[in-house]
Amino acid sequence: MAWKALSMIAYFAAKWDSWRKEDVVANLKSLAEHLGLSQATVSRALNNYSTVNQETRAKVLEAAKKLNYRPNSSARRLATGRADAIGIVLPHQDDLLVDPHFADFLAALTKKLATYDNDVVLTATDTPQTYQRFAEIGKVDGFVISAPKAHDERIAVLSKLNFPFIVHGRCETDLPYGFFDIDNEGAFYDATKLLLQLGHTRIGLINGAADLMFAKQRLDGYNRAHKEFGIKPALELIHHDHMTEEYGYRHAQALLDLDDRPTAFLCSSTLVTVGAQRRIREMGLEIGKDISIITHDDGLSSLKTENFSVALTVTRAPIRDAGTQIAKMVVDLVRGTPIEQLQKVVPVDLIVRTSTSAPRRSRS
Amino acid sequence: MAWKALSMIAYFAAKWDSWRKEDVVANLKSLAEHLGLSQATVSRALNNYSTVNQETRAKVLEAAKKLNYRPNSSARRLATGRADAIGIVLPHQDDLLVDPHFADFLAALTKKLATYDNDVVLTATDTPQTYQRFAEIGKVDGFVISAPKAHDERIAVLSKLNFPFIVHGRCETDLPYGFFDIDNEGAFYDATKLLLQLGHTRIGLINGAADLMFAKQRLDGYNRAHKEFGIKPALELIHHDHMTEEYGYRHAQALLDLDDRPTAFLCSSTLVTVGAQRRIREMGLEIGKDISIITHDDGLSSLKTENFSVALTVTRAPIRDAGTQIAKMVVDLVRGTPIEQLQKVVPVDLIVRTSTSAPRRSRS
DNA sequence: GCAACTATTGAAAGCGCTTTCAAGAAAACG
DNA sequence: CGTTTTCTTGAAAGCGCTTTCAATAGTTGC
């Protein structure tokens, strides 16, 4: 085993040597000297200036490649004023809570930004001062704001600083800002409508935290559908909380303990549904028969709604798509695309599977 | 509503103005001029050099605060050669798969690094060249490597480059490197032993991907316990795969379809257990009675093992702790702490709850 | 054939900070 | 009281890159 380990390392080392070019050149200056050119010309060649002769450019590019030259990023940043990096603040709502959706979002965002040679810089503390500092200090060229609240301080601050940012979601403000959002209102309108059409009249809503904009939008959709059917949903049916398995369980429990308990649930995330399902089972009820469920599905890579015991009817909008799109949008914004062109809302699919059916008639 | 939105914005704007000091000073030069001092002295004062007079320092600090001065990070990086940033490469095993544990880990890491004034820079592409480039380019001072394989290329490369890095986990190599790991082998040894002591003789193992080091370690623990009991586990009992709900389901299914089916499962992650549980239920079996389960619990903030229908017996090691510890370790490493002092393995708790019991005797 | 362009390159001035080196003032020493 | 030390500060030289501006050579126009 020890031998094997050693040989593997030797293998990788050799492989690595073959990638690594012999000569390595540290900086522009030495590359320029090596080529017998000025730093200026070499820099221009590397940065695709039209004023540089084709042959020269070719030579420079070749040498740079051969000598494995990489421009120092700090120097470049200092000279250009650009950071080629986008900031993103970890949404740690509570101290402990981390949204699992965020991993998928981040992965897609980072991957797409890499195609624009932009990095992602993470920060933990979510205060206006953090944003200001990052902006002023030149660490990032722009921000992506996640999980906006209806009235989000961060947007006020960044607007005031006149610093580029794209919001993942929307908020209520008259300030102009770029955003990418899914049609949460429409999605939950459709979902609610489907349930109402099936004959459900008491529909429990297990929503995200009340101050988050998307939760508000979803509630709006829920309400609009009810209004169309002339039904006024009881307040006891509407729950707002963090979207964890645990809270899914608790709120399902509360809903099922009601005297006149709902015949259908509308859940804001897959994990919440896992929790709700646990409670439903405990009570000996059957999903899709005793109780219908529609959940919002962010297309998490590690937890798929089609794989639930009872395949779930969902409103589906892959959060990775949001990451990918927002990456492009924020880069465009930094490069000068006007805000008005960076406001996008995409529709949400309603995928009907077996967790929804007409309510059972037999009720005591 | 529109009015309310407007007023909120006005509120935030006002609040913001009160934070924001009137005068703002762009750079060291103007701050120095404002103070009637040289840039050198001001810089020294700001960076806590002992050679600067106490009174002068106080004056400088006060002025810097009042004028809201923030040193430009690129300039500072260029001058010092430090980036004050740690790189981390997103572990996208497949194109689509994102490990939900990673969000928790990242959050803790980022938060702790912030206390050292270090940022986290994310990258998507996981090739040796990526590491090399980031290192040479000066974007980061060090790396954190996640999910190492037994023979991990990245470690060979970074070692060769002589670039600081800390591994979250371990690997098989004779190269010296810093790491933080939990005692996976011990944890699964303990868990397996518990099951064997309870009388189980056929224990299904639903492990992580076979090339990942932690999966190997866990398998080792599983095997060691069996050896002690003089039992040779059948190969059919040992499964390796990605740790998603879906695969948990599938492998549980495969295991339960065996002629002589296992009476206990050992699962490598909470999400896998969710899937396994689904299959177990479908077959009308009862966890903790028909089948015992022990799962490894990374302490995910949004999915807690104590909240399963049948509270799960677990080997528990919060992944956030790893993030926090590694943050400190990598900073220490960059600052010169020798590698030998940066190798840590922490024990794992075995928490017994109700998902484990002696196997049922009645078997056909 | 000379003025007016065009194409291409280089010199040099930053970008905003840190840090070496030298210098002046104050304090300590003998 | 002259000399050595200690404190404190400033001037200036980078860090490695980009970019303005000037300069040269080569073209074109009339």
Short mmCIF file of N, CA and C in Angstrom, two decimals, chain A residues 12 21 26 49 58 79-80 86-87 91 94 101-102 131 141 166 175 204 232 248 259 280 283 288 298-299 313 324:
data_model
loop_
_atom_site.label_atom_id
_atom_site.label_comp_id
_atom_site.label_asym_id
_atom_site.label_seq_id
_atom_site.Cartn_x
_atom_site.Cartn_y
_atom_site.Cartn_z
N PHE A 12 1.76 11.32 -10.55
CA PHE A 12 1.19 12.66 -10.66
C PHE A 12 2.28 13.70 -10.85
N LYS A 21 5.89 24.04 -18.09
CA LYS A 21 6.93 24.40 -19.04
C LYS A 21 8.24 24.63 -18.31
N ALA A 26 8.64 35.50 -14.69
CA ALA A 26 7.90 36.02 -13.56
C ALA A 26 6.98 37.17 -13.91
N TYR A 49 -4.93 44.85 -28.08
CA TYR A 49 -5.07 46.18 -28.65
C TYR A 49 -4.92 46.09 -30.16
N ALA A 58 1.53 37.85 -32.40
CA ALA A 58 1.69 36.40 -32.46
C ALA A 58 2.92 35.97 -31.68
N ALA A 79 -3.80 48.85 -11.75
CA ALA A 79 -3.65 49.68 -12.94
C ALA A 79 -4.99 49.93 -13.63
N THR A 80 -5.82 48.92 -13.70
CA THR A 80 -7.07 49.08 -14.44
C THR A 80 -8.21 49.61 -13.59
N ILE A 86 -16.69 39.30 -8.47
CA ILE A 86 -18.03 39.65 -8.02
C ILE A 86 -18.17 39.20 -6.57
N GLY A 87 -18.74 40.07 -5.77
CA GLY A 87 -18.91 39.75 -4.37
C GLY A 87 -20.25 39.12 -4.09
N PRO A 91 -25.82 34.28 2.87
CA PRO A 91 -27.05 34.61 3.57
C PRO A 91 -27.23 33.74 4.82
N ASP A 94 -29.96 33.09 10.30
CA ASP A 94 -29.61 33.00 11.69
C ASP A 94 -28.14 32.74 11.75
N HIS A 101 -30.06 25.40 -0.73
CA HIS A 101 -30.22 25.83 -2.12
C HIS A 101 -29.03 26.66 -2.56
N PHE A 102 -28.44 27.28 -1.58
CA PHE A 102 -27.39 28.23 -1.89
C PHE A 102 -26.19 27.57 -2.56
N TYR A 131 -20.82 45.86 2.60
CA TYR A 131 -20.98 46.17 1.19
C TYR A 131 -20.19 47.41 0.83
N ASP A 141 -16.13 44.16 -8.33
CA ASP A 141 -16.70 45.14 -9.25
C ASP A 141 -18.21 45.23 -9.10
N ILE A 166 -26.78 42.96 -8.84
CA ILE A 166 -27.96 42.28 -9.38
C ILE A 166 -28.62 41.54 -8.23
N LEU A 175 -36.43 52.57 -6.43
CA LEU A 175 -35.08 52.69 -6.98
C LEU A 175 -34.94 51.73 -8.16
N GLY A 204 -53.31 24.50 3.19
CA GLY A 204 -52.27 25.00 4.08
C GLY A 204 -51.09 25.51 3.29
N LYS A 232 -61.98 33.01 1.02
CA LYS A 232 -61.04 33.78 1.84
C LYS A 232 -60.30 32.80 2.75
N GLY A 248 -40.70 22.26 8.52
CA GLY A 248 -41.71 21.63 7.68
C GLY A 248 -42.57 20.69 8.51
N ASP A 259 -58.83 21.85 13.88
CA ASP A 259 -60.11 21.17 13.93
C ASP A 259 -60.59 20.84 12.52
N ILE A 280 -47.08 13.85 8.16
CA ILE A 280 -48.25 13.25 7.52
C ILE A 280 -48.24 11.74 7.74
N MET A 283 -49.07 10.51 11.15
CA MET A 283 -50.49 10.54 11.48
C MET A 283 -51.27 9.49 10.70
N GLY A 288 -51.36 12.43 -1.49
CA GLY A 288 -51.99 12.19 -2.78
C GLY A 288 -53.39 11.62 -2.63
N ASP A 298 -36.70 23.70 -6.40
CA ASP A 298 -35.60 24.48 -6.95
C ASP A 298 -34.64 23.62 -7.76
N GLY A 299 -35.00 22.38 -7.93
CA GLY A 299 -34.14 21.49 -8.71
C GLY A 299 -32.83 21.17 -8.03
N THR A 313 -46.13 16.71 -7.10
CA THR A 313 -46.51 17.78 -8.02
C THR A 313 -45.75 19.02 -7.57
N THR A 324 -26.64 30.83 -13.27
CA THR A 324 -26.01 31.02 -14.57
C THR A 324 -26.41 32.36 -15.19
#
